[in-house]
Every structure is written in structure tokens, then in C-alpha cells.
mmCIF file of C-alpha atoms in Angstrom:
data_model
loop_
_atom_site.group_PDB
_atom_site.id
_atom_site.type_symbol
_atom_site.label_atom_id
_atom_site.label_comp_id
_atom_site.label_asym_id
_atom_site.label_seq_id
_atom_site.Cartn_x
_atom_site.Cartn_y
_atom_site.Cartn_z
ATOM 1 C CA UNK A 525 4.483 61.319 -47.210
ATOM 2 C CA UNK A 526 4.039 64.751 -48.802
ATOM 3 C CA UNK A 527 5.889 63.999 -52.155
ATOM 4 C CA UNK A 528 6.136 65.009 -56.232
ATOM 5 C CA UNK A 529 7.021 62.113 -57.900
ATOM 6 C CA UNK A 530 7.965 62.334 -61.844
ATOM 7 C CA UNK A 531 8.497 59.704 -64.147
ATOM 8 C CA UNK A 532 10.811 58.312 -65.888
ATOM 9 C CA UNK A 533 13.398 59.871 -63.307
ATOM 10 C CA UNK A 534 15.941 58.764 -66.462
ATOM 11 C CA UNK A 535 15.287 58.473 -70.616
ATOM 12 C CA UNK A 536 17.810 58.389 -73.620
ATOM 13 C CA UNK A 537 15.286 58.704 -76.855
ATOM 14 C CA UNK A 538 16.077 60.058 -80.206
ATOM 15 C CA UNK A 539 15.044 62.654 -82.188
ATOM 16 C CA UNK A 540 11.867 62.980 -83.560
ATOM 17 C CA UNK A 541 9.743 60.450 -80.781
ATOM 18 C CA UNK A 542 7.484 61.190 -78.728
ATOM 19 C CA UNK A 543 7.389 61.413 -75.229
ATOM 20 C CA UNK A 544 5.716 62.395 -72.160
ATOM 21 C CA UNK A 545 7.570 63.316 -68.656
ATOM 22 C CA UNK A 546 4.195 62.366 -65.779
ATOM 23 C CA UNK A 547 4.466 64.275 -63.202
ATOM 24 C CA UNK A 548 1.962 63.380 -59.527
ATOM 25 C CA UNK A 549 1.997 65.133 -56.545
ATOM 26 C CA UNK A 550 -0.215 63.986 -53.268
ATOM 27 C CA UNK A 551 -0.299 67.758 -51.593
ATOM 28 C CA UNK A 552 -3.837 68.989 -53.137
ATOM 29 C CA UNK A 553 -2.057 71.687 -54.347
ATOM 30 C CA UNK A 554 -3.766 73.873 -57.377
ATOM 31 C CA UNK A 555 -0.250 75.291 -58.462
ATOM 32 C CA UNK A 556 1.828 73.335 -60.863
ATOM 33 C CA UNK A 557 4.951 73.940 -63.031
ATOM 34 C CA UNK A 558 7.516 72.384 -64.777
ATOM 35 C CA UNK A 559 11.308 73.566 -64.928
ATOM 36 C CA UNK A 560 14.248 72.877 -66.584
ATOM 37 C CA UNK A 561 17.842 72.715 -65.315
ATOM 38 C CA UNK A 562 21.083 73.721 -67.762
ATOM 39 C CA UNK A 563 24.242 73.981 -66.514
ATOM 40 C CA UNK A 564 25.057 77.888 -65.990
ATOM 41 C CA UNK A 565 21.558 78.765 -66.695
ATOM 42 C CA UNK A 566 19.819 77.690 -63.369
ATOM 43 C CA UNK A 567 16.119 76.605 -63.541
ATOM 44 C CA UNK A 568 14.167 78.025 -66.022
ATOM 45 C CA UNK A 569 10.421 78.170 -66.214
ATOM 46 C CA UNK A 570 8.586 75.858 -69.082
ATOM 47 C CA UNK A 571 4.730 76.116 -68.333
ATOM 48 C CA UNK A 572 2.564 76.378 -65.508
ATOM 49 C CA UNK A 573 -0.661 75.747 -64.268
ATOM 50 C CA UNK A 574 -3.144 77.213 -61.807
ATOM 51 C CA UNK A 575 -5.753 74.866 -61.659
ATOM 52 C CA UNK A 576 -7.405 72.193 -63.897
ATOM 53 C CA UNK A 577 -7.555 72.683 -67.323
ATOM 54 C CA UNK A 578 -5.577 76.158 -66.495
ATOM 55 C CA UNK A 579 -1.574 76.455 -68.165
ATOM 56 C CA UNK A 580 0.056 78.682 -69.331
ATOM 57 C CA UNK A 581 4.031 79.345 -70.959
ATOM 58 C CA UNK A 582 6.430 80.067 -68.825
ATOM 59 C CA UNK A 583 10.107 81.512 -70.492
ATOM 60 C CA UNK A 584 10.673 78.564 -72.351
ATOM 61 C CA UNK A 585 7.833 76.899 -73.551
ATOM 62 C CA UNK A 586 9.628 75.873 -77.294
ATOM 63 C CA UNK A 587 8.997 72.252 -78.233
ATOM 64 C CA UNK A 588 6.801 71.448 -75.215
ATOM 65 C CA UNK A 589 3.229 70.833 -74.300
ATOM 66 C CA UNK A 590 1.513 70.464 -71.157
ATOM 67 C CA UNK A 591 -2.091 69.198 -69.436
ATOM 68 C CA UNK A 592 -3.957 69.314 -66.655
ATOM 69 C CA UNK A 593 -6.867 67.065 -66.422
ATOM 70 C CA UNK A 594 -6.959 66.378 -62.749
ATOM 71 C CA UNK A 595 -5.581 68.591 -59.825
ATOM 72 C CA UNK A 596 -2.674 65.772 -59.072
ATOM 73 C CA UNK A 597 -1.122 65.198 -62.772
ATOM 74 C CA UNK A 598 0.778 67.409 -64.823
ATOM 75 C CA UNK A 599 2.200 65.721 -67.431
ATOM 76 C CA UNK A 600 5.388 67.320 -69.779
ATOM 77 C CA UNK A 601 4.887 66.649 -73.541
ATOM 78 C CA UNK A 602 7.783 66.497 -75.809
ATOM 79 C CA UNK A 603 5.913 65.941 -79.139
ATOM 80 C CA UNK A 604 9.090 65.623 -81.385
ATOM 81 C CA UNK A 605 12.403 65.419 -79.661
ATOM 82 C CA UNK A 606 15.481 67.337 -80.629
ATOM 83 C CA UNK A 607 18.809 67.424 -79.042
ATOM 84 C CA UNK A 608 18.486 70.934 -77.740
ATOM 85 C CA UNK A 609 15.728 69.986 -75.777
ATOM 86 C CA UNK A 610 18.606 67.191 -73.535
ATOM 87 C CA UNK A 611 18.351 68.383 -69.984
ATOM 88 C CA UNK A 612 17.066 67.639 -66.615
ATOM 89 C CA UNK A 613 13.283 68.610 -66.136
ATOM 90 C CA UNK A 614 11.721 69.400 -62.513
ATOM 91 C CA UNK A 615 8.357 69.683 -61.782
ATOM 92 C CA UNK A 616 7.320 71.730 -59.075
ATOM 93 C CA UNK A 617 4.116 72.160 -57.089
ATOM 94 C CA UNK A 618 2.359 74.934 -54.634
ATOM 95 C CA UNK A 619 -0.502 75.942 -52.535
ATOM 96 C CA UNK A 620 -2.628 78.811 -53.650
ATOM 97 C CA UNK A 621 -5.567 79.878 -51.548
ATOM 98 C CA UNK A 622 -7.134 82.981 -52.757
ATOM 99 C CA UNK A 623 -4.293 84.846 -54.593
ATOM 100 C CA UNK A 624 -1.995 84.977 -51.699
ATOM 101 C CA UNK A 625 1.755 83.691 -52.049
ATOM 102 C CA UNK A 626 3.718 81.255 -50.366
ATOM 103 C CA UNK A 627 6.747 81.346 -52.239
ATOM 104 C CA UNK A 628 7.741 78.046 -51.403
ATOM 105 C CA UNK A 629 7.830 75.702 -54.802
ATOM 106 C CA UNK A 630 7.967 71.769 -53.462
ATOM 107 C CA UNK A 631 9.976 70.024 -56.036
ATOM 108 C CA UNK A 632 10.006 66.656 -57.839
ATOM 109 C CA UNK A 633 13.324 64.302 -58.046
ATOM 110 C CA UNK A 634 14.148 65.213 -61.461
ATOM 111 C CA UNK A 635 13.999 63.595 -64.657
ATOM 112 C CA UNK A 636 17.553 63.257 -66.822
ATOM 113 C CA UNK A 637 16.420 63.483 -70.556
ATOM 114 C CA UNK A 638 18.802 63.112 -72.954
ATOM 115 C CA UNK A 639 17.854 63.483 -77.228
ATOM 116 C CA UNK A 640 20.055 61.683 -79.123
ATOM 117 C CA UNK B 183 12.074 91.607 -65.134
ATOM 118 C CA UNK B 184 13.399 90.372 -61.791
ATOM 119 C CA UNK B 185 16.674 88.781 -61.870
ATOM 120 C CA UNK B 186 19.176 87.591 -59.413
ATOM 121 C CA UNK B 187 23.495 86.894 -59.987
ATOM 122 C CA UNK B 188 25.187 84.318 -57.682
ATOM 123 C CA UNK B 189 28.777 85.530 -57.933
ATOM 124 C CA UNK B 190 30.932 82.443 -57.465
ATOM 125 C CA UNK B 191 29.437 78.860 -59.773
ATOM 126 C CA UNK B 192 31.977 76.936 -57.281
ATOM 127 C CA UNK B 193 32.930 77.742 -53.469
ATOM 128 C CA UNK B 194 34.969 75.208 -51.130
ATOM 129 C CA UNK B 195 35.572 75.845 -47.303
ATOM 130 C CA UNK B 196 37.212 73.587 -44.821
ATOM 131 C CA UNK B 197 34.938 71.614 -42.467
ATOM 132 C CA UNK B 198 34.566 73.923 -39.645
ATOM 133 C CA UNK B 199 35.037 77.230 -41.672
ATOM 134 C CA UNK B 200 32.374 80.135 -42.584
ATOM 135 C CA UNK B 201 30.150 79.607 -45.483
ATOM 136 C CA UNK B 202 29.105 82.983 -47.335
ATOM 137 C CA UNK B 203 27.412 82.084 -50.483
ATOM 138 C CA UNK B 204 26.761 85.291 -52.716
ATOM 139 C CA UNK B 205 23.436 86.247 -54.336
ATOM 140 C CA UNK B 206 22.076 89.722 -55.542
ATOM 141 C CA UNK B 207 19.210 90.735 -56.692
ATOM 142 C CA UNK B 208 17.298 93.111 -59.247
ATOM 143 C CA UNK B 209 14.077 94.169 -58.648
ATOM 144 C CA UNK B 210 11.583 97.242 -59.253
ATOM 145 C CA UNK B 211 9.474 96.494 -55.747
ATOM 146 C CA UNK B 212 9.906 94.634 -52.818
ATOM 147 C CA UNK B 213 11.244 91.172 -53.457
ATOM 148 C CA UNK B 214 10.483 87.837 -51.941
ATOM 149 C CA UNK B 215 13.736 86.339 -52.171
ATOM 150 C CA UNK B 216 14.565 82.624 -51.406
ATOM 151 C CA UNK B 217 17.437 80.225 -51.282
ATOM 152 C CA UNK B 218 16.842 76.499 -52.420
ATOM 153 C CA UNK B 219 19.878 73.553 -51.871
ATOM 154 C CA UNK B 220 19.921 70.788 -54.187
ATOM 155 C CA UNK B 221 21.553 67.436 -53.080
ATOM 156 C CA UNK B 222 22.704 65.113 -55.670
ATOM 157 C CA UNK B 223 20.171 63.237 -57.628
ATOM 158 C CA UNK B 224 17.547 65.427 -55.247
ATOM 159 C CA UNK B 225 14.999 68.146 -56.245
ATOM 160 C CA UNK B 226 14.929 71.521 -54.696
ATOM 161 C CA UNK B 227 14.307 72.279 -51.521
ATOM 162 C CA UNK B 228 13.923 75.545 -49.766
ATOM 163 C CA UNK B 229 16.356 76.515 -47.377
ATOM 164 C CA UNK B 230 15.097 79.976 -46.580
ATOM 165 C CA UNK B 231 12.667 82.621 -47.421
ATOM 166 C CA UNK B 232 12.782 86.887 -47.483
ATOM 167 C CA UNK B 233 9.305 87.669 -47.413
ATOM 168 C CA UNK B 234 9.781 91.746 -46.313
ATOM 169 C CA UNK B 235 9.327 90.759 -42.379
ATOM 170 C CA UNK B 236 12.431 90.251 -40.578
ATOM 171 C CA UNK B 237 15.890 91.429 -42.537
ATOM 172 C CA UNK B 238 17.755 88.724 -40.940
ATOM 173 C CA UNK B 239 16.279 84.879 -41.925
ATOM 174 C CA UNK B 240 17.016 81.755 -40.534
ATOM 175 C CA UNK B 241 16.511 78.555 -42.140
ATOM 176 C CA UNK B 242 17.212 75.295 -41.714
ATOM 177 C CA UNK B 243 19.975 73.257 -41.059
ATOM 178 C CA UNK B 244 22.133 76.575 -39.444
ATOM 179 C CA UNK B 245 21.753 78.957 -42.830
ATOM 180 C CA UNK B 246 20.753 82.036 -42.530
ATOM 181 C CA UNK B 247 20.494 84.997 -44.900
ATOM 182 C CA UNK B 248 20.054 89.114 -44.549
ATOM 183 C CA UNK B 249 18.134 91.271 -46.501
ATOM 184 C CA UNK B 250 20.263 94.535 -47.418
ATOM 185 C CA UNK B 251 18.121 96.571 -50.067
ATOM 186 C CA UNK B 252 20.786 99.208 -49.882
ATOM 187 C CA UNK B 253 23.304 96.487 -51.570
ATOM 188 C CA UNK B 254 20.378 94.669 -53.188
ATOM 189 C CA UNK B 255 21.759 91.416 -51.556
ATOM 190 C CA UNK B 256 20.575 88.465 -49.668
ATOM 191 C CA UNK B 257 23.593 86.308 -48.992
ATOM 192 C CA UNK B 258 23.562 82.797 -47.501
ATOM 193 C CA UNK B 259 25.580 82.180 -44.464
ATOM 194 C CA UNK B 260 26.790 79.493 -42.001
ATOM 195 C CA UNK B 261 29.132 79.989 -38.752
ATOM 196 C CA UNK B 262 30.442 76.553 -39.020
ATOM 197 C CA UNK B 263 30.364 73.941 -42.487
ATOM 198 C CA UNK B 264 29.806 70.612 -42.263
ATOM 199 C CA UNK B 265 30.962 67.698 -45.028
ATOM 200 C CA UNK B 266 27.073 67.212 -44.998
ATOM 201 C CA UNK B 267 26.378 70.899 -45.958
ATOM 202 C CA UNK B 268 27.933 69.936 -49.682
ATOM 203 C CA UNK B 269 25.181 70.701 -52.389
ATOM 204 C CA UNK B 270 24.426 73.221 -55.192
ATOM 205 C CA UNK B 271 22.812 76.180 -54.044
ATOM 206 C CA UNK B 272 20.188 78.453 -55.774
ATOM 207 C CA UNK B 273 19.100 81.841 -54.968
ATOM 208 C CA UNK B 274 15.712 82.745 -56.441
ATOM 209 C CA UNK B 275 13.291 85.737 -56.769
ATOM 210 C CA UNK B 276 9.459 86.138 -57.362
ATOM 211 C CA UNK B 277 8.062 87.412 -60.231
ATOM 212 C CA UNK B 278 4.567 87.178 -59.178
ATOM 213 C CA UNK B 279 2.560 87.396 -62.561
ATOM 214 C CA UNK B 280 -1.143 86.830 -60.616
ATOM 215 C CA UNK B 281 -1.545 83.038 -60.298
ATOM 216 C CA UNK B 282 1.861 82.046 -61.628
ATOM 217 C CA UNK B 283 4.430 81.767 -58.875
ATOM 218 C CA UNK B 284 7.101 81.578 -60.924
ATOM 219 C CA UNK B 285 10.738 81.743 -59.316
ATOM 220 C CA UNK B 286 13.337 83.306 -61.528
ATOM 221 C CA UNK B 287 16.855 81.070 -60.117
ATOM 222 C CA UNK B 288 20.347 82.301 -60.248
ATOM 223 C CA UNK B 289 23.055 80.155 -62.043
ATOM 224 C CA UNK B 290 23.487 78.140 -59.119
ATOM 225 C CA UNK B 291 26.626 77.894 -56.683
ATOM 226 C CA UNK B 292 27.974 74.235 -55.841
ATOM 227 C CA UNK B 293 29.561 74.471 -52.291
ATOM 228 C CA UNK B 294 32.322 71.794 -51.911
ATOM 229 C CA UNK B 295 33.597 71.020 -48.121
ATOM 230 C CA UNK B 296 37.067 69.940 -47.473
ATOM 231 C CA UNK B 297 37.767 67.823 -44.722
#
């Protein structure tokens, strides 16, 4: 089954410890990104990448890191916690063949964080 | 920047009744515009896509939406709602920076169905 699966789906940490959201998806897709949901903000880009060893920020890249070793993983990175940073993260995947755009983002379940 | 406004963070119809969900956009060229549903506990999923092809798009599960550039819209309808068609619902935008296919979402409207 076609799928982007992220993990931990839930986490209550504190401030200040590190953390990393994995994210996997099974598609083969070279487009990756990471979101994050607020209530009356919508989704909200974090980073982005378009290929291995290729990120980039997105609007709200504050507080975050990101990698991409292999085409499948694209881990989140929360070096050091703080309470603003309490929300629920998507990942999000894409095909990209040669520059053109399919506009169609295939999303992960979701991960609840919440900084304490 | 692109931007779209979903007037409306809360609609409820009865079970049977039209759905119009709002959503307009801002844009300096040709949008793709797109409407994602999230169930509860679920990721995004895409309901519908504006590509500038047809004005009028069908998607699944009944929705459809229409392109009208002179009211810089592209609201989501359904003739009839179903208890099933209950979500929050997300129109986005592209903002194609070359290789990054970011979406830029609206606020979000949940759509509540009353039996």
C-alpha cells in the first residue's frame, strides 16, 4: 500500500530535549516536505526537499532541522524544544519527473507534539 | 505571494442539504488551485485539483469545484451531504518556487452534518 508513515504519531517532551519526528514513505517519490498544522493558521510549510541530500526552508523553518540521506526518509529535527514549537507536524511527499508539477502532496497521519 | 481565504472556520448543513464551502484566491498568474479534506486523526488528502483545463472540477466522493477568475474563487460544492462527508476542509494554492511544490493552505473550514 502506497503510504507516508511518520513516527511517533504522538509525543509530550519538555523543553530543551531533543527530538526527531521520522518520516518514510514507499512511493519513490524525490519530493519531500514537512508541514505544520495551528489552529486558524492552516498548514504551513517547514522545509523541503527535492532529492537526496537536497532541503531547503520553507516559511517556517525556526527551531527545526531536516535530512535527507536516502530518497525514502525525511526525518524532522527539533534540536531544543520550546513550547511554541507544540503542534501537529505532517509530512508530505510528491512525484517530480523533470520539473513538471503534479500538485498533488500525499500526506502522512500526523504527529501530535506537544513541549511542555 | 499567493494566498487563499476560506470565509467560514465552521459550516453545518442537514444530511441531505447543499454543501458550498468558500475559498478565494490571490494570485499574480494562473493558479493551480486544490481542495484537500482531512478526517479526524487522518492526513490530507486531495479532494480536487484546478489545473487551468476545465473551469468546472470534479472530485471525489460527489465534490466538485469551479474556477471563476473574474471572482478569484474556487468554491467546493456538493448537491446532497452525507453524515460521512464531516471533515475539515482546506483550500490550497501553488506557489511553484522551481523544485519546491509548496502549497500555501487556507485556515481550514470544518463542515459539521446534522442528521
Amino acid at each position: 500500500e502506497a503510504q507516508v508513515t511518520q513516527n511517533p504519531r504522538y509525543l509530550i517532551t519538555v523543553t530543551g530535549k531533543k527530538l526527531t519526528v521520522t518520516c518514510s514513505q514507499n512511493m519513490n517519490h524525490e519530493y519531500m516536505s514537512w508541514y505544520r498544522q495551528d489552529p486558524g493558521l492552516g498548514l504551513r510549510q517547514i522545509y523541503y526537499s527535492m532529492n537526496v541530500e537536497v532541503t531547503d526552508k520553507g516559511d517556517v523553518p525556526e527551531g527545526y532541522k531536516v535530512s535527507r540521506k536516502e530518497k525514502r526518509n525525511f526525518p524532522l529535527i527539533l534540536e531544543s524544544p520550546s513550547p511554541n514549537q507544540t503542534s501537529l507536524y505532517f509530512c508530505a511527499s510528491s512525484w517530480q519527473t523533470s520539473g513538471s508539477y503534479t500538485g498533488e502532496l500525499f500526506f502522512g497521519e500526523g504527529s501530535r507534539l506537544t513541549v511542555l | 505571494a499567493q494566498s487563499v481565504t476560506q470565509l467560514g472556520s465552521h459550516v453545518s448543513v442537514s444530511e441531505g442539504a447543499l454543501v458550498l464551502l468558500r475559498c478565494n484566491y490571490s494570485s499574480s498568474v494562473p493558479p493551480y488551485l486544490f481542495w484537500y479534506v482531512q478526517y479526524p486523526n487522518q492526513g490530507l488528502q486531495l479532494l480536487l485539483k484546478y489545473t487551468s483545463a476545465a473551469t468546472l472540477v470534479k472530485g471525489i466522493n460527489g465534490f466538485e469545484a469551479e474556477f471563476k477568475k473574474s471572482e478569484t474563487s474556487f468554491h467546493l460544492t456538493k448537491p446532497s451531504a452525507h453524515m460521512s462527508d464531516a471533515a475539515e476542509y482546506f483550500c490550497a494554492v501553488s506557489d511553484i518556487d522551481f523544485g519546491n511544490e509548496k502549497l500555501t493552505f487556507g485556515t481550514g473550514t470544518r463542515l459539521t452534518i446534522i442528521p
